[in-house]
Amino acid sequence: MPGMVLFGRRWAIASDDLVFPGLFELCLRVLWWIGTLTLYLRHRRKLDCAGGVLLSSYLIVLIVLLAVIICTLSAIVYVSMKGTICNPGPRKSMSKLLYLRLALFLPEMVWASLGAAWIADSFQCDKIVVSGIIATVVIRTQTWCPVTLRQASPFSISSRTVSRTTRSPRKWSAIPQGPPSCRSRTTEFDMVGGDQLNCHLGSILQTTGLQHRDFIHISFHNEVYELPFLVALDHKKECVVVAVRGTMSLQDILTDLSAESETLDIGCEVQDCSAHKGISQAARYLYRRLVNDGILSQAFSIAPEYRLVIVGHSLGAGAAALLAIMLRSVYPLLRCYAFSPPRGLLSKSLYEYSKNFTVSLVLGKDVIPRLSVTNMEDLKKRILRVIAHCNKPKYKILLHGCWYELFGGNPDDLPTELDGGNHQDLAQPLLGEQSLLTHRSPAYSFSSDSPLESPTKYPPLYPPGRIIHLEEEGPSGRCSCYTAQYTAKWSHESEFSKILIGPKMLTDHMPDILMKALDRVVSDRAVCISCPAPRGSNVDVV
């Protein structure tokens, strides 16, 4: 696990990271050696031409040199397989083998240069033989002088375009409704940003099933701390809907990464009103747009009897939850539905306060509702402990992981810790708790306390509102014909206090996967919303 020391410096590669690169080069060298040997044995009698002796000598030395390189690579792969992640003792000879391998590059380059010069003067020999040798020299030259092709990465520059039309607050659109398409059309609502062909608008119409006249305001404007959102009227549910978009750009990522907490002024008697800094800044931006710019007043002037509903996904869910807290005093009947919100969002008091009007929805092992600064520190400590106690070499762990990802199975079949607590097999694990203190690098500084047991310096933050957890029933299927079944239950925030590592920790966060799972739960007649928990159960079934 610790980086190797070569040429007086420590590199960001460990001695057990060379198994797969070594095997790859070893396979190429073996094929190369077999081809060169075959070429020499089949055509050595045709090298009795002018310059043939030099070509014959070139092939013989090349075969010997390749054999030495193959032996060196085999030793590197074998040594790299020895030991464990935290026990590099059996791999202490790796640095000498790498020095030897690097030294072999010099005769390779010299011999390839000489071979190129000799071939230039040996065209009197058999053309087949000369062509084979030329191919050998060209391949060797390409190995030492790789050409890096730089491909320009596509990028887009978007500017804020404002397209507004003056309209009466109670005027409905007279535009004939049809299937949404990527073409320009005159709108009766305010729209900020977006593309020229209105493809973004077409996707919203396709997803929501609403009509043009149902929208009050749509903003595609996206900067750091400034999220896209829309305001629409849902006549079926009789509510004014504010929907906030989640992370989809670099600006949104920067908003996510502003993870320190700051005080939130919400004008209520709640103590310790602290929240995620980046998301609270985004919520303030939404508050200014909705209240100060009169967007909500415009919506309720059209439908004054409707109630306010705020929704969002991921980053948008966190901003929606904080926005609901800010608007709670003005709209006491509002409701907030946060889909896959981040965990590191609210202080304990704000978390309890938001339970009155906010519901969060979490699918499976989604990592975002479990993601916070404190949980990341906890995950780091857990990984360090597992690595320190692991008795398997790194390549076996990677192979088992690839097998599980491709063909499924039970990941628990591969033990990652020493059986029976026999930690003597580990020869002073470098990532063990005591070793982190006694063998630390001068470039790092640790406190006198154990880094694995020291308390976090960041205050804990919690997800918003009450939490509905959609759990997959039975083992996860991997074939395309498999249809997952989910159950919904009320869960406590403590169930999301640890980050779970699994193959679905990222896919469970995708909004389309979440909506499909929610549709399956809703369509299941055996599940009813807000029905009481069965007797003897400590968890309320949704």
Coordinates of C-alpha atoms in Angstrom, one line a residue:
M1 CA 0.0 0.0 0.0
P2 CA 2.7 2.6 0.8
G3 CA 4.3 4.1 -2.3
M4 CA 7.6 2.6 -3.6
V5 CA 10.9 4.6 -3.1
L6 CA 12.9 4.8 -6.3
F7 CA 15.6 7.3 -7.2
G8 CA 15.4 8.9 -3.8
R9 CA 11.7 9.8 -3.8
R10 CA 8.4 8.1 -3.0
W11 CA 6.1 7.4 -5.9
A12 CA 2.3 7.2 -5.9
I13 CA 2.4 3.5 -6.8
A14 CA 2.8 0.6 -4.5
S15 CA 4.8 -2.5 -5.0
D16 CA 1.6 -4.7 -5.3
D17 CA 0.2 -2.5 -8.1
L18 CA 2.4 -4.1 -10.8
V19 CA 0.6 -7.5 -11.1
F20 CA -1.8 -6.6 -13.9
P21 CA 0.5 -4.1 -15.8
G22 CA 3.3 -6.6 -15.6
L23 CA 1.1 -9.4 -16.9
F24 CA 0.0 -7.2 -19.8
E25 CA 3.5 -6.4 -20.8
L26 CA 4.6 -10.0 -20.2
C27 CA 2.0 -11.3 -22.7
L28 CA 3.1 -8.8 -25.3
R29 CA 6.8 -9.7 -24.8
V30 CA 6.1 -13.4 -25.0
L31 CA 4.2 -13.0 -28.3
W32 CA 6.9 -10.8 -29.6
W33 CA 9.6 -13.3 -28.6
I34 CA 7.7 -16.2 -30.2
G35 CA 7.2 -14.3 -33.5
T36 CA 10.9 -13.2 -33.6
L37 CA 12.1 -16.8 -32.9
T38 CA 9.8 -18.2 -35.6
L39 CA 11.0 -15.6 -38.1
Y40 CA 14.6 -16.5 -37.4
L41 CA 14.2 -20.3 -37.5
R42 CA 12.1 -20.3 -40.7
H43 CA 14.3 -17.9 -42.7
R44 CA 17.8 -18.2 -41.3
R45 CA 19.0 -20.0 -44.4
K46 CA 17.9 -17.0 -46.5
L47 CA 20.2 -14.6 -44.7
D48 CA 23.4 -15.5 -46.7
C49 CA 23.1 -12.3 -48.7
A50 CA 25.0 -9.1 -48.4
G51 CA 24.5 -7.9 -44.8
G52 CA 22.8 -11.1 -43.9
V53 CA 25.3 -11.8 -41.1
L54 CA 24.5 -8.5 -39.4
L55 CA 20.8 -9.3 -39.7
S56 CA 21.2 -12.8 -38.3
S57 CA 23.3 -11.4 -35.4
Y58 CA 20.6 -8.8 -34.8
L59 CA 17.8 -11.4 -34.5
I60 CA 19.9 -13.7 -32.2
V61 CA 20.7 -10.8 -29.8
L62 CA 17.1 -9.7 -30.0
I63 CA 15.8 -13.1 -29.0
V64 CA 18.3 -13.3 -26.1
L65 CA 17.4 -9.7 -25.0
L66 CA 13.7 -10.5 -25.1
A67 CA 14.2 -13.6 -23.0
V68 CA 16.0 -11.6 -20.3
I69 CA 13.2 -9.0 -20.3
I70 CA 10.6 -11.8 -20.0
C71 CA 12.4 -13.3 -17.1
T72 CA 12.6 -9.9 -15.4
L73 CA 8.9 -9.2 -15.9
S74 CA 8.0 -12.7 -14.6
A75 CA 10.0 -11.9 -11.5
I76 CA 8.3 -8.5 -11.1
V77 CA 4.8 -10.1 -11.4
Y78 CA 5.7 -12.9 -9.0
V79 CA 7.1 -10.6 -6.3
S80 CA 4.2 -8.2 -6.7
M81 CA 1.8 -11.0 -5.9
K82 CA 3.5 -11.7 -2.6
G83 CA 2.5 -10.3 0.8
T84 CA -0.6 -8.3 1.6
I85 CA -1.7 -4.7 1.2
C86 CA -0.2 -3.6 4.4
N87 CA 2.7 -6.1 4.6
P88 CA 5.2 -5.2 1.8
G89 CA 8.0 -7.1 3.5
P90 CA 7.9 -10.1 1.0
R91 CA 8.1 -7.5 -1.8
K92 CA 11.3 -5.7 -0.6
S93 CA 13.2 -6.9 -3.7
M94 CA 10.8 -5.1 -6.0
S95 CA 13.0 -1.9 -6.2
K96 CA 16.0 -3.9 -7.4
L97 CA 13.9 -5.6 -10.1
L98 CA 12.6 -2.3 -11.3
Y99 CA 16.1 -0.9 -11.5
L100 CA 17.1 -3.9 -13.6
R101 CA 14.0 -3.5 -15.8
L102 CA 14.8 0.1 -16.4
A103 CA 18.4 -0.7 -17.2
L104 CA 17.3 -3.1 -19.9
F105 CA 15.7 -0.2 -21.8
L106 CA 19.1 1.1 -22.7
P107 CA 20.3 -2.0 -24.7
E108 CA 16.8 -2.2 -26.2
M109 CA 17.1 1.3 -27.6
V110 CA 20.7 0.9 -28.8
W111 CA 20.0 -2.5 -30.5
A112 CA 16.8 -1.1 -32.2
S113 CA 18.8 1.8 -33.6
L114 CA 21.5 -0.5 -34.9
G115 CA 18.9 -2.8 -36.4
A116 CA 17.3 0.1 -38.2
A117 CA 20.7 1.1 -39.7
W118 CA 21.5 -2.4 -40.8
I119 CA 18.2 -3.0 -42.4
A120 CA 18.6 0.2 -44.5
D121 CA 21.7 -1.5 -46.1
S122 CA 20.2 -5.0 -46.5
F123 CA 17.6 -4.8 -49.2
Q124 CA 19.4 -7.3 -51.3
C125 CA 18.1 -10.1 -49.1
D126 CA 14.8 -11.8 -49.4
K127 CA 12.0 -9.3 -49.2
I128 CA 9.9 -11.4 -46.9
V129 CA 12.7 -11.7 -44.4
V130 CA 13.5 -8.0 -44.6
S131 CA 9.8 -7.0 -44.2
G132 CA 9.5 -9.1 -41.1
I133 CA 12.6 -7.6 -39.5
I134 CA 11.4 -4.1 -40.5
A135 CA 8.1 -4.8 -38.7
T136 CA 10.0 -5.9 -35.6
V137 CA 12.1 -2.7 -35.6
V138 CA 9.1 -0.5 -36.2
I139 CA 7.1 -2.1 -33.3
R140 CA 10.1 -1.7 -31.0
T141 CA 10.5 1.9 -32.0
Q142 CA 6.8 2.6 -31.4
T143 CA 7.2 1.1 -27.9
W144 CA 9.8 3.6 -26.9
C145 CA 8.4 6.6 -28.7
P146 CA 4.7 6.6 -28.1
V147 CA 2.7 9.3 -29.9
T148 CA 0.1 10.9 -27.7
L149 CA -3.0 12.0 -29.5
R150 CA -4.7 14.8 -27.9
Q151 CA -8.3 15.0 -28.6
A152 CA -10.1 18.3 -28.0
S153 CA -12.7 17.8 -25.4
P154 CA -16.1 19.2 -26.3
F155 CA -17.3 22.1 -24.2
S156 CA -20.1 24.5 -24.3
I157 CA -20.4 28.1 -23.3
S158 CA -23.9 29.1 -22.1
S159 CA -25.0 32.6 -21.5
R160 CA -28.0 33.8 -19.6
T161 CA -30.7 34.7 -22.1
V162 CA -33.9 36.3 -20.9
S163 CA -37.0 35.9 -22.9
R164 CA -40.0 37.4 -21.2
T165 CA -43.5 38.3 -22.5
T166 CA -45.9 40.6 -20.8
R167 CA -49.1 38.9 -19.9
S168 CA -52.1 39.3 -17.7
P169 CA -51.8 37.4 -14.4
R170 CA -55.0 35.5 -15.1
K171 CA -54.5 35.0 -18.8
W172 CA -54.3 31.4 -20.0
S173 CA -52.3 30.4 -23.1
A174 CA -54.2 30.0 -26.3
I175 CA -51.5 28.0 -28.0
P176 CA -52.7 24.6 -29.3
Q177 CA -51.2 21.8 -27.3
G178 CA -49.4 19.0 -29.0
P179 CA -46.5 16.7 -28.4
P180 CA -43.4 18.5 -27.1
S181 CA -40.8 19.1 -29.7
C182 CA -37.4 20.8 -30.1
R183 CA -38.7 23.9 -31.9
S184 CA -39.2 27.5 -31.0
R185 CA -42.6 28.5 -29.9
T186 CA -44.1 31.6 -28.4
T187 CA -44.6 31.2 -24.6
E188 CA -47.0 32.8 -22.1
F189 CA -44.6 32.3 -19.2
D190 CA -41.3 33.6 -18.1
M191 CA -38.3 31.6 -19.1
V192 CA -34.7 32.4 -18.3
G193 CA -31.9 30.7 -20.2
G194 CA -32.3 27.4 -22.0
D195 CA -31.4 26.4 -25.5
Q196 CA -32.5 28.1 -28.7
L197 CA -34.6 25.2 -29.9
N198 CA -36.4 24.8 -26.6
C199 CA -35.3 21.2 -26.2
H200 CA -35.0 21.7 -22.5
L201 CA -38.5 22.9 -22.3
G202 CA -39.7 20.0 -24.5
S203 CA -38.1 17.5 -22.1
I204 CA -39.9 19.1 -19.1
L205 CA -43.2 18.9 -20.9
Q206 CA -42.5 15.3 -21.8
T207 CA -41.5 14.4 -18.2
T208 CA -44.2 16.2 -16.3
G209 CA -47.1 15.9 -18.7
L210 CA -48.1 19.5 -18.0
Q211 CA -49.2 22.0 -20.6
H212 CA -47.6 25.3 -21.5
R213 CA -50.3 27.3 -19.7
D214 CA -49.5 25.4 -16.5
F215 CA -46.1 27.0 -16.1
I216 CA -45.5 30.3 -14.4
H217 CA -41.7 30.6 -14.5
I218 CA -38.9 28.4 -15.8
S219 CA -35.2 29.3 -15.1
F220 CA -32.3 27.4 -16.7
H221 CA -29.8 29.9 -15.3
N222 CA -27.0 27.9 -13.6
E223 CA -24.1 29.3 -11.6
V224 CA -22.4 28.5 -8.4
Y225 CA -25.0 28.8 -5.6
E226 CA -27.7 29.5 -8.3
L227 CA -29.8 26.5 -9.3
P228 CA -32.3 26.0 -12.2
F229 CA -35.9 25.8 -11.1
L230 CA -39.5 26.0 -12.3
V231 CA -42.8 27.1 -10.9
A232 CA -45.9 25.4 -12.3
L233 CA -49.6 24.8 -11.4
D234 CA -50.8 21.3 -10.8
H235 CA -54.5 21.6 -11.2
K236 CA -55.1 17.9 -10.4
K237 CA -53.5 18.2 -7.0
E238 CA -54.5 21.9 -6.6
C239 CA -51.0 23.1 -5.7
V240 CA -48.4 25.5 -6.8
V241 CA -45.2 23.4 -7.5
V242 CA -41.7 24.7 -7.1
A243 CA -39.2 22.1 -8.5
V244 CA -35.5 22.5 -8.1
R245 CA -33.0 20.7 -10.3
G246 CA -30.1 18.6 -8.9
T247 CA -26.5 18.3 -9.7
M248 CA -25.8 18.4 -13.5
S249 CA -22.9 20.8 -14.0
L250 CA -19.5 21.8 -12.7
Q251 CA -21.1 24.8 -11.0
D252 CA -23.5 22.5 -9.1
I253 CA -20.5 20.3 -8.0
L254 CA -18.8 23.4 -6.6
T255 CA -22.0 24.1 -4.7
D256 CA -22.0 20.6 -3.3
L257 CA -18.4 20.8 -2.2
S258 CA -19.1 23.9 0.0
A259 CA -19.8 21.4 2.7
E260 CA -19.0 23.4 5.8
S261 CA -21.9 24.5 8.0
E262 CA -23.2 28.1 8.4
T263 CA -25.9 29.7 10.4
L264 CA -29.3 30.0 8.7
D265 CA -31.6 32.9 9.6
I266 CA -35.1 31.6 9.2
G267 CA -37.0 33.9 11.7
C268 CA -38.2 31.2 14.0
E269 CA -37.4 30.1 17.6
V270 CA -35.4 27.0 16.6
Q271 CA -32.0 26.8 18.3
D272 CA -28.8 26.1 16.4
C273 CA -30.0 26.9 12.9
S274 CA -27.0 25.7 11.0
A275 CA -27.0 24.0 7.5
H276 CA -24.8 23.1 4.6
K277 CA -23.2 26.3 3.4
G278 CA -23.4 25.8 -0.4
I279 CA -27.0 24.5 -0.3
S280 CA -28.1 27.2 2.0
Q281 CA -26.7 29.8 -0.4
A282 CA -28.6 28.2 -3.2
A283 CA -31.8 28.2 -1.1
R284 CA -31.3 32.0 -0.4
Y285 CA -31.0 32.5 -4.2
L286 CA -34.3 30.7 -4.8
Y287 CA -35.9 32.6 -2.0
R288 CA -34.9 35.9 -3.5
R289 CA -36.2 34.9 -7.0
L290 CA -39.5 33.5 -5.7
V291 CA -40.3 36.2 -3.1
N292 CA -38.5 39.4 -4.1
D293 CA -39.2 38.9 -7.8
G294 CA -42.8 38.2 -7.1
I295 CA -42.9 34.8 -8.8
L296 CA -44.9 33.1 -6.1
S297 CA -47.2 36.1 -5.8
Q298 CA -47.9 35.8 -9.5
A299 CA -48.7 32.1 -9.1
F300 CA -51.1 32.5 -6.2
S301 CA -52.8 35.4 -7.9
I302 CA -53.9 32.9 -10.5
A303 CA -54.8 30.1 -8.0
P304 CA -55.1 31.7 -4.6
E305 CA -56.8 28.5 -3.1
Y306 CA -53.9 26.3 -4.0
R307 CA -51.2 25.2 -1.5
L308 CA -47.5 25.3 -2.0
V309 CA -45.4 22.2 -2.7
I310 CA -41.6 22.3 -3.1
V311 CA -39.8 19.3 -4.6
G312 CA -36.3 18.5 -5.7
H313 CA -33.8 15.8 -6.3
S314 CA -30.3 15.4 -4.9
L315 CA -28.8 18.9 -4.6
G316 CA -32.2 20.3 -5.5
A317 CA -33.8 18.2 -2.7
G318 CA -31.5 19.9 -0.2
A319 CA -32.2 23.3 -1.6
A320 CA -35.9 22.6 -1.6
A321 CA -35.9 21.5 2.0
L322 CA -34.1 24.7 3.1
L323 CA -36.3 26.8 1.0
A324 CA -39.4 25.2 2.6
I325 CA -37.9 26.1 6.1
M326 CA -37.5 29.7 4.9
L327 CA -41.1 29.9 3.5
R328 CA -42.7 28.0 6.4
S329 CA -43.7 31.2 8.2
V330 CA -45.4 32.7 5.1
Y331 CA -47.0 29.5 3.8
P332 CA -47.8 27.4 6.9
L333 CA -49.5 24.7 4.8
L334 CA -46.6 24.1 2.5
R335 CA -45.2 20.6 1.9
C336 CA -41.7 19.6 0.8
Y337 CA -40.8 16.3 -0.9
A338 CA -37.1 15.7 -1.1
F339 CA -36.0 12.9 -3.4
S340 CA -32.6 11.5 -2.5
P341 CA -31.4 14.5 -0.4
P342 CA -27.9 14.7 1.0
R343 CA -27.4 13.7 4.6
G344 CA -25.1 16.6 5.6
L345 CA -27.8 19.2 5.3
L346 CA -29.4 20.3 8.6
S347 CA -28.5 20.7 12.3
K348 CA -30.3 18.4 14.8
S349 CA -32.8 21.1 15.7
L350 CA -33.6 22.0 12.1
Y351 CA -33.9 18.3 11.3
E352 CA -36.6 17.9 14.0
Y353 CA -38.3 21.1 12.9
S354 CA -38.5 20.0 9.3
K355 CA -40.3 16.7 10.2
N356 CA -43.6 18.7 10.4
F357 CA -43.7 19.5 6.7
T358 CA -40.9 17.6 4.8
V359 CA -40.8 14.0 3.6
S360 CA -37.6 12.5 2.1
L361 CA -37.5 9.5 -0.2
V362 CA -34.4 7.3 -0.3
L363 CA -33.8 4.3 -2.6
G364 CA -31.8 1.3 -1.5
K365 CA -28.1 1.9 -0.8
D366 CA -28.0 5.4 -2.4
V367 CA -24.8 7.0 -1.3
I368 CA -26.0 10.7 -1.4
P369 CA -28.5 10.4 1.5
R370 CA -25.6 8.9 3.5
L371 CA -23.0 11.4 2.4
S372 CA -21.7 14.0 4.8
V373 CA -18.3 15.2 6.0
T374 CA -18.6 13.2 9.2
N375 CA -19.6 10.1 7.3
M376 CA -16.7 10.5 4.9
E377 CA -14.3 10.6 7.9
D378 CA -16.0 7.5 9.3
L379 CA -15.7 5.7 6.0
K380 CA -12.0 6.6 5.8
K381 CA -11.4 5.2 9.3
R382 CA -13.3 2.0 8.4
I383 CA -11.3 1.5 5.2
L384 CA -8.1 2.0 7.1
R385 CA -9.1 -0.7 9.6
V386 CA -10.1 -3.1 6.9
I387 CA -6.9 -2.6 5.0
A388 CA -4.8 -2.9 8.1
H389 CA -6.5 -6.3 9.0
C390 CA -6.7 -7.6 5.4
N391 CA -4.8 -10.9 4.8
K392 CA -5.4 -11.1 1.0
P393 CA -3.1 -9.6 -1.7
K394 CA -4.5 -6.8 -3.7
Y395 CA -4.8 -8.6 -7.0
K396 CA -7.0 -11.3 -5.5
I397 CA -9.3 -8.7 -4.1
L398 CA -9.6 -7.0 -7.4
L399 CA -10.2 -10.3 -9.2
H400 CA -13.0 -11.3 -6.9
G401 CA -14.5 -7.8 -7.2
C402 CA -14.4 -8.1 -11.0
W403 CA -16.0 -11.6 -10.9
Y404 CA -18.7 -10.3 -8.6
E405 CA -19.4 -7.3 -10.8
L406 CA -19.6 -9.4 -14.0
F407 CA -21.2 -12.7 -12.8
G408 CA -22.8 -11.8 -9.5
G409 CA -22.6 -13.9 -6.4
N410 CA -22.2 -13.2 -2.7
P411 CA -19.4 -10.6 -2.0
D412 CA -19.2 -12.0 1.6
D413 CA -17.7 -15.2 0.2
L414 CA -14.3 -13.5 0.1
P415 CA -13.0 -12.9 3.6
T416 CA -11.1 -9.6 4.0
E417 CA -10.1 -9.9 7.6
L418 CA -7.9 -12.4 9.4
D419 CA -9.8 -15.4 10.6
G420 CA -9.8 -16.1 14.3
G421 CA -8.2 -12.7 15.0
N422 CA -4.7 -14.0 14.3
H423 CA -3.1 -10.7 13.6
Q424 CA 0.4 -12.0 14.0
D425 CA 0.4 -12.9 10.3
L426 CA 0.6 -9.3 9.6
A427 CA 4.2 -8.1 9.9
Q428 CA 3.7 -4.6 11.3
P429 CA 0.9 -3.3 9.0
L430 CA 1.9 0.1 7.8
L431 CA -1.7 1.4 7.9
G432 CA -2.4 0.0 11.4
E433 CA -3.3 2.4 14.0
Q434 CA 0.0 2.4 15.9
S435 CA 2.0 2.3 12.6
L436 CA 0.3 5.5 11.5
L437 CA 1.8 7.2 14.5
T438 CA 5.3 5.6 14.6
H439 CA 6.1 5.3 10.9
R440 CA 4.5 8.5 9.7
S441 CA 6.1 10.4 6.8
P442 CA 7.8 13.8 7.6
A443 CA 5.4 15.3 5.0
Y444 CA 2.4 14.5 7.2
S445 CA 1.5 15.6 10.7
F446 CA -0.8 13.7 13.1
S447 CA -2.0 14.8 16.5
S448 CA -1.0 12.9 19.6
D449 CA -4.3 11.1 19.5
S450 CA -5.0 8.1 17.3
P451 CA -6.2 9.2 13.9
L452 CA -8.6 6.3 13.9
E453 CA -10.2 7.2 17.1
S454 CA -10.0 11.0 17.3
P455 CA -13.4 12.8 17.2
T456 CA -14.4 14.7 14.1
K457 CA -13.9 18.4 14.1
Y458 CA -17.0 19.0 12.0
P459 CA -20.5 19.2 13.5
P460 CA -22.9 16.5 12.5
L461 CA -25.6 17.3 10.0
Y462 CA -28.7 15.4 9.2
P463 CA -31.1 14.8 6.3
P464 CA -34.4 16.7 6.1
G465 CA -37.8 15.6 7.5
R466 CA -39.2 12.2 7.8
I467 CA -37.6 9.5 5.7
I468 CA -39.3 6.9 3.5
H469 CA -36.8 4.2 2.6
L470 CA -37.5 2.0 -0.5
E471 CA -35.7 -1.3 0.1
E472 CA -35.2 -4.0 -2.5
E473 CA -36.6 -7.3 -1.6
G474 CA -34.4 -10.3 -1.9
P475 CA -30.9 -10.5 -3.6
S476 CA -30.1 -8.1 -6.4
G477 CA -30.6 -9.7 -9.8
R478 CA -28.1 -9.1 -12.6
C479 CA -29.9 -10.3 -15.7
S480 CA -32.0 -8.0 -17.9
C481 CA -35.1 -10.1 -17.2
Y482 CA -34.9 -9.5 -13.5
T483 CA -37.5 -7.0 -12.1
A484 CA -36.7 -5.6 -8.7
Q485 CA -39.4 -5.5 -6.1
Y486 CA -39.3 -2.8 -3.4
T487 CA -41.0 -2.2 -0.1
A488 CA -41.4 1.2 1.5
K489 CA -41.0 1.9 5.2
W490 CA -40.5 4.8 7.5
S491 CA -36.9 5.0 8.7
H492 CA -34.9 6.9 11.2
E493 CA -32.0 9.1 10.2
S494 CA -29.6 6.8 12.2
E495 CA -30.1 4.1 9.5
F496 CA -28.2 6.4 7.1
S497 CA -25.3 7.3 9.4
K498 CA -22.8 5.1 7.5
I499 CA -21.9 5.0 3.9
L500 CA -22.6 1.6 2.4
I501 CA -20.4 0.2 -0.4
G502 CA -22.2 -1.7 -3.0
P503 CA -22.7 -2.1 -6.8
K504 CA -25.9 0.0 -6.6
M505 CA -24.7 2.8 -4.4
L506 CA -24.5 5.2 -7.4
T507 CA -27.3 3.8 -9.7
D508 CA -29.8 4.0 -6.8
H509 CA -29.3 7.8 -6.9
M510 CA -30.3 8.2 -10.5
P511 CA -33.8 9.9 -10.8
D512 CA -35.1 7.5 -13.5
I513 CA -34.2 4.5 -11.3
L514 CA -35.8 6.1 -8.3
M515 CA -39.0 6.9 -10.2
K516 CA -39.3 3.4 -11.6
A517 CA -38.9 2.0 -8.1
L518 CA -41.5 4.4 -6.7
D519 CA -43.9 3.4 -9.5
R520 CA -43.5 -0.3 -8.6
V521 CA -44.2 0.4 -5.0
V522 CA -47.3 2.6 -5.8
S523 CA -48.6 0.1 -8.3
D524 CA -48.3 -2.8 -5.7
R525 CA -51.7 -3.2 -4.1
A526 CA -50.2 -4.8 -1.1
V527 CA -48.6 -1.6 -0.1
C528 CA -50.7 1.3 1.1
I529 CA -49.6 4.8 2.0
S530 CA -49.6 5.7 5.7
C531 CA -51.1 2.4 6.8
P532 CA -50.2 1.4 10.4
A533 CA -47.4 -0.9 11.2
P534 CA -48.1 -4.6 11.8
R535 CA -48.3 -5.7 15.3
G536 CA -45.0 -6.6 16.8
S537 CA -43.1 -4.4 14.3
N538 CA -41.1 -1.5 15.4
V539 CA -41.0 0.1 12.0
D540 CA -44.0 1.8 10.4
V541 CA -44.8 0.5 6.9
V542 CA -45.6 3.2 4.4

